[in-house]
Short mmCIF file of N, CA and C in Angstrom, two decimals:
data_model
loop_
_atom_site.label_atom_id
_atom_site.label_comp_id
_atom_site.label_asym_id
_atom_site.label_seq_id
_atom_site.Cartn_x
_atom_site.Cartn_y
_atom_site.Cartn_z
N VAL W 29 -46.35 142.13 -129.45
CA VAL W 29 -45.90 141.21 -130.62
C VAL W 29 -46.78 141.34 -131.66
N LEU W 30 -47.80 141.93 -132.02
CA LEU W 30 -48.23 142.47 -133.67
C LEU W 30 -47.64 143.49 -133.92
N ASP W 31 -47.03 144.26 -133.37
CA ASP W 31 -46.32 145.07 -134.07
C ASP W 31 -44.89 144.50 -134.82
N GLU W 32 -43.98 143.84 -133.24
CA GLU W 32 -43.39 143.05 -134.14
C GLU W 32 -43.70 142.81 -135.26
N PHE W 33 -44.62 142.01 -135.45
CA PHE W 33 -45.06 140.91 -136.77
C PHE W 33 -45.28 142.03 -137.84
N MET W 34 -45.82 143.21 -137.74
CA MET W 34 -45.81 144.17 -138.65
C MET W 34 -44.36 144.93 -139.25
N THR W 35 -43.50 145.08 -138.46
CA THR W 35 -42.18 145.30 -138.60
C THR W 35 -41.45 144.21 -139.92
N HIS W 36 -41.92 143.33 -139.27
CA HIS W 36 -41.17 142.11 -140.40
C HIS W 36 -41.59 142.11 -141.49
N VAL W 37 -43.16 142.76 -142.01
CA VAL W 37 -43.87 142.68 -143.16
C VAL W 37 -43.29 144.11 -143.52
N LYS W 38 -43.37 145.18 -142.78
CA LYS W 38 -42.88 146.15 -143.49
C LYS W 38 -41.31 145.76 -144.37
N GLU W 39 -40.31 145.35 -143.50
CA GLU W 39 -38.81 145.22 -143.97
C GLU W 39 -39.12 144.41 -145.02
N ILE W 40 -39.86 143.19 -145.15
CA ILE W 40 -39.87 142.08 -146.23
C ILE W 40 -40.13 143.52 -147.75
N ALA W 41 -41.46 143.83 -147.50
CA ALA W 41 -41.95 144.72 -148.36
C ALA W 41 -40.24 145.61 -149.24
N GLU W 42 -39.87 146.48 -147.88
CA GLU W 42 -38.68 147.27 -148.17
C GLU W 42 -37.37 146.40 -149.06
N LYS W 43 -37.50 145.19 -148.68
CA LYS W 43 -36.44 144.64 -149.13
C LYS W 43 -36.82 144.06 -150.54
N THR W 44 -37.75 144.08 -151.00
CA THR W 44 -38.56 143.28 -152.47
C THR W 44 -38.42 144.35 -153.14
N GLY W 45 -38.68 145.71 -152.83
CA GLY W 45 -38.96 146.88 -153.41
C GLY W 45 -40.52 147.50 -153.65
N ALA W 46 -41.28 146.13 -153.14
CA ALA W 46 -42.61 146.49 -153.51
C ALA W 46 -42.93 147.65 -152.14
N LYS W 47 -44.42 148.00 -153.07
CA LYS W 47 -45.00 149.70 -152.64
C LYS W 47 -45.75 148.78 -151.18
N TYR W 48 -45.66 149.60 -150.34
CA TYR W 48 -46.76 149.25 -149.32
C TYR W 48 -47.41 150.67 -148.74
N SER W 49 -48.35 150.66 -147.63
CA SER W 49 -48.72 151.61 -147.57
C SER W 49 -49.61 151.23 -146.06
N GLY W 50 -49.15 151.69 -145.16
CA GLY W 50 -49.52 151.23 -143.75
C GLY W 50 -48.60 151.15 -142.53
N PRO W 51 -48.69 150.44 -141.85
CA PRO W 51 -50.05 149.70 -140.97
C PRO W 51 -50.91 150.53 -140.51
N VAL W 52 -51.94 150.84 -141.07
CA VAL W 52 -53.13 151.31 -140.19
C VAL W 52 -53.53 150.50 -139.10
N TYR W 53 -54.25 151.53 -138.01
CA TYR W 53 -54.29 151.05 -136.54
C TYR W 53 -55.81 151.17 -136.44
N LEU W 54 -56.41 149.44 -136.58
CA LEU W 54 -57.93 149.79 -136.55
C LEU W 54 -58.55 149.92 -134.97
N PRO W 55 -59.42 150.11 -134.93
CA PRO W 55 -60.02 150.08 -133.53
C PRO W 55 -60.16 148.77 -132.72
N THR W 56 -59.78 149.24 -131.53
CA THR W 56 -59.61 147.83 -130.74
C THR W 56 -61.16 147.60 -130.20
N LYS W 57 -61.33 146.10 -130.78
CA LYS W 57 -62.90 145.70 -129.97
C LYS W 57 -62.40 145.43 -128.43
N ARG W 58 -63.47 145.31 -127.72
CA ARG W 58 -62.98 145.06 -126.33
C ARG W 58 -64.68 144.24 -126.12
N LEU W 59 -64.47 142.97 -125.62
CA LEU W 59 -65.22 142.30 -125.45
C LEU W 59 -65.43 141.91 -123.72
N VAL W 60 -66.50 142.68 -122.92
CA VAL W 60 -66.48 142.29 -121.49
C VAL W 60 -67.38 141.09 -121.24
N ILE W 61 -67.14 140.04 -120.57
CA ILE W 61 -68.02 139.36 -119.93
C ILE W 61 -68.19 139.30 -118.52
N PRO W 62 -69.07 139.34 -118.12
CA PRO W 62 -69.76 139.59 -116.68
C PRO W 62 -70.31 138.13 -116.15
N THR W 63 -69.77 137.84 -114.86
CA THR W 63 -70.12 136.08 -114.20
C THR W 63 -70.17 136.43 -113.12
N ARG W 64 -71.21 135.82 -112.33
CA ARG W 64 -71.45 136.07 -111.03
C ARG W 64 -70.32 135.11 -110.35
N LYS W 65 -69.96 135.48 -109.04
CA LYS W 65 -68.91 134.98 -108.62
C LYS W 65 -69.55 133.73 -107.74
N SER W 66 -70.65 133.81 -107.16
CA SER W 66 -71.36 132.59 -106.16
C SER W 66 -71.72 131.64 -107.21
N PRO W 67 -71.27 130.44 -106.97
CA PRO W 67 -71.75 129.17 -108.11
C PRO W 67 -73.41 128.81 -107.96
N CYS W 68 -73.61 128.98 -106.67
CA CYS W 68 -74.87 128.41 -106.25
C CYS W 68 -76.37 129.84 -106.55
N GLY W 69 -76.01 130.90 -106.61
CA GLY W 69 -76.75 131.86 -106.85
C GLY W 69 -77.43 132.13 -105.52
N GLN W 70 -76.83 132.07 -104.25
CA GLN W 70 -77.23 132.30 -103.15
C GLN W 70 -76.56 133.39 -102.84
N GLY W 71 -76.79 134.55 -101.87
CA GLY W 71 -76.03 135.48 -101.31
C GLY W 71 -76.15 137.02 -102.20
N SER W 72 -74.97 137.88 -101.96
CA SER W 72 -75.49 139.25 -102.73
C SER W 72 -74.63 138.97 -103.85
N GLU W 73 -75.62 139.61 -104.88
CA GLU W 73 -75.00 139.84 -106.09
C GLU W 73 -73.37 140.28 -106.58
N THR W 74 -72.52 139.40 -106.19
CA THR W 74 -71.10 139.93 -106.70
C THR W 74 -70.98 139.37 -107.85
N TRP W 75 -69.83 140.60 -109.01
CA TRP W 75 -69.89 139.69 -110.08
C TRP W 75 -68.39 139.78 -110.79
N ASP W 76 -67.98 139.11 -111.40
CA ASP W 76 -66.51 139.27 -111.86
C ASP W 76 -67.15 139.57 -113.43
N LYS W 77 -65.82 140.96 -113.58
CA LYS W 77 -65.61 141.12 -115.38
C LYS W 77 -64.57 140.74 -115.95
N PHE W 78 -64.41 139.69 -116.93
CA PHE W 78 -63.62 139.48 -117.88
C PHE W 78 -63.71 140.06 -119.05
N GLU W 79 -62.43 140.80 -119.61
CA GLU W 79 -62.46 141.27 -120.89
C GLU W 79 -61.66 141.10 -121.60
N LEU W 80 -61.78 140.88 -122.91
CA LEU W 80 -60.68 140.79 -124.09
C LEU W 80 -60.53 141.51 -124.88
N ARG W 81 -59.33 141.86 -125.38
CA ARG W 81 -59.21 143.00 -126.37
C ARG W 81 -58.80 142.76 -127.30
N ILE W 82 -59.37 142.83 -128.84
CA ILE W 82 -58.71 142.65 -130.00
C ILE W 82 -58.19 143.67 -130.69
N HIS W 83 -57.27 143.63 -130.90
CA HIS W 83 -56.15 144.62 -131.64
C HIS W 83 -56.16 144.31 -132.99
N LYS W 84 -56.45 145.19 -134.44
CA LYS W 84 -56.07 144.61 -135.72
C LYS W 84 -55.26 146.16 -136.29
N ARG W 85 -54.60 145.67 -137.26
CA ARG W 85 -53.51 146.42 -138.31
C ARG W 85 -54.07 146.25 -139.33
N LEU W 86 -53.74 147.11 -140.65
CA LEU W 86 -54.20 147.06 -141.92
C LEU W 86 -53.05 147.18 -142.31
N ILE W 87 -52.08 146.53 -143.44
CA ILE W 87 -51.08 146.71 -144.44
C ILE W 87 -51.72 146.56 -145.85
N ASP W 88 -51.43 147.37 -146.53
CA ASP W 88 -51.35 147.09 -148.30
C ASP W 88 -50.02 147.16 -148.40
N VAL W 89 -49.93 146.18 -149.38
CA VAL W 89 -48.50 145.41 -149.91
C VAL W 89 -48.91 145.28 -151.38
N GLU W 90 -48.22 145.81 -152.39
CA GLU W 90 -48.20 145.41 -153.39
C GLU W 90 -47.72 144.36 -153.95
N GLN W 91 -48.53 143.78 -154.77
CA GLN W 91 -48.89 142.07 -155.15
C GLN W 91 -47.51 142.19 -156.34
N ASN W 92 -46.38 140.92 -155.44
CA ASN W 92 -45.40 140.62 -156.48
C ASN W 92 -44.99 139.29 -155.89
N GLU W 93 -44.59 138.53 -157.29
CA GLU W 93 -43.74 137.05 -156.89
C GLU W 93 -42.93 137.05 -155.53
N ASN W 94 -42.19 137.85 -155.58
CA ASN W 94 -40.55 137.50 -154.90
C ASN W 94 -41.55 138.15 -153.15
N THR W 95 -42.42 139.31 -153.47
CA THR W 95 -42.96 139.70 -151.91
C THR W 95 -43.47 138.66 -151.24
N MET W 96 -44.32 137.86 -152.53
CA MET W 96 -45.67 136.74 -151.49
C MET W 96 -44.63 135.76 -151.26
N LYS W 97 -43.27 135.48 -151.75
CA LYS W 97 -42.60 133.80 -151.38
C LYS W 97 -42.03 134.10 -150.42
N HIS W 98 -41.79 135.66 -150.08
CA HIS W 98 -41.21 135.81 -148.42
C HIS W 98 -42.44 135.90 -147.71
N LEU W 99 -43.48 136.30 -147.59
CA LEU W 99 -44.46 136.71 -146.93
C LEU W 99 -44.98 135.04 -146.41
N ILE W 100 -45.24 134.39 -147.30
CA ILE W 100 -45.67 133.04 -146.89
C ILE W 100 -44.46 131.99 -146.23
N ARG W 101 -43.39 132.58 -146.07
CA ARG W 101 -42.21 131.46 -145.30
C ARG W 101 -42.12 132.56 -144.10
N LEU W 102 -42.49 133.76 -143.56
CA LEU W 102 -42.26 134.34 -142.67
C LEU W 102 -43.38 133.61 -141.67
N LYS W 103 -42.40 133.25 -140.27
CA LYS W 103 -43.46 132.59 -139.49
C LYS W 103 -44.46 133.32 -138.05
N VAL W 104 -45.75 132.95 -138.25
CA VAL W 104 -46.14 133.82 -137.56
C VAL W 104 -46.68 133.25 -136.37
N PRO W 105 -46.66 134.45 -134.80
CA PRO W 105 -46.48 133.84 -133.80
C PRO W 105 -47.86 133.24 -133.91
N ASP W 106 -48.09 132.50 -132.36
CA ASP W 106 -49.72 131.93 -132.14
C ASP W 106 -50.65 132.94 -131.59
N ASP W 107 -50.12 134.35 -130.98
CA ASP W 107 -51.24 135.20 -130.56
C ASP W 107 -51.69 135.93 -131.96
N VAL W 108 -51.18 135.55 -133.21
CA VAL W 108 -51.11 136.33 -134.04
C VAL W 108 -52.29 135.95 -135.22
N TYR W 109 -53.17 136.12 -135.81
CA TYR W 109 -53.82 135.99 -136.07
C TYR W 109 -54.11 136.47 -138.12
N ILE W 110 -53.52 136.02 -138.69
CA ILE W 110 -53.47 136.63 -140.51
C ILE W 110 -54.66 136.45 -141.20
N GLU W 111 -55.09 137.72 -141.74
CA GLU W 111 -56.00 137.33 -143.34
C GLU W 111 -55.44 138.20 -144.49
N VAL W 112 -55.44 137.21 -145.29
CA VAL W 112 -54.68 137.82 -146.77
C VAL W 112 -55.79 137.73 -147.80
N ARG W 113 -55.64 138.95 -148.90
CA ARG W 113 -56.69 139.15 -149.51
C ARG W 113 -56.04 139.48 -150.69
N LEU W 114 -56.06 138.43 -151.80
CA LEU W 114 -55.16 139.29 -153.32
C LEU W 114 -56.52 139.66 -153.99
N THR W 115 -56.17 140.75 -154.71
CA THR W 115 -57.19 141.65 -155.22
C THR W 115 -56.30 142.47 -156.87
#
């Protein structure tokens, strides 16, 4: 899902003639949450481990009015969170 979204961003940058660099694959953040299987605390200690992986990509797109209009109209999937920084 994330890679598909990044290809759409790259296509918009190419169509509008904006310079871009990326996507850069940032390290995957791995969150592990161990929980006890037994709700009462009795018996042998058995554990379940739940894992959440957070994947990040970085793309740098040249700021230009036409490109920004197209990027604002782009539909973002529910599983993808984006952060935009204007410099």
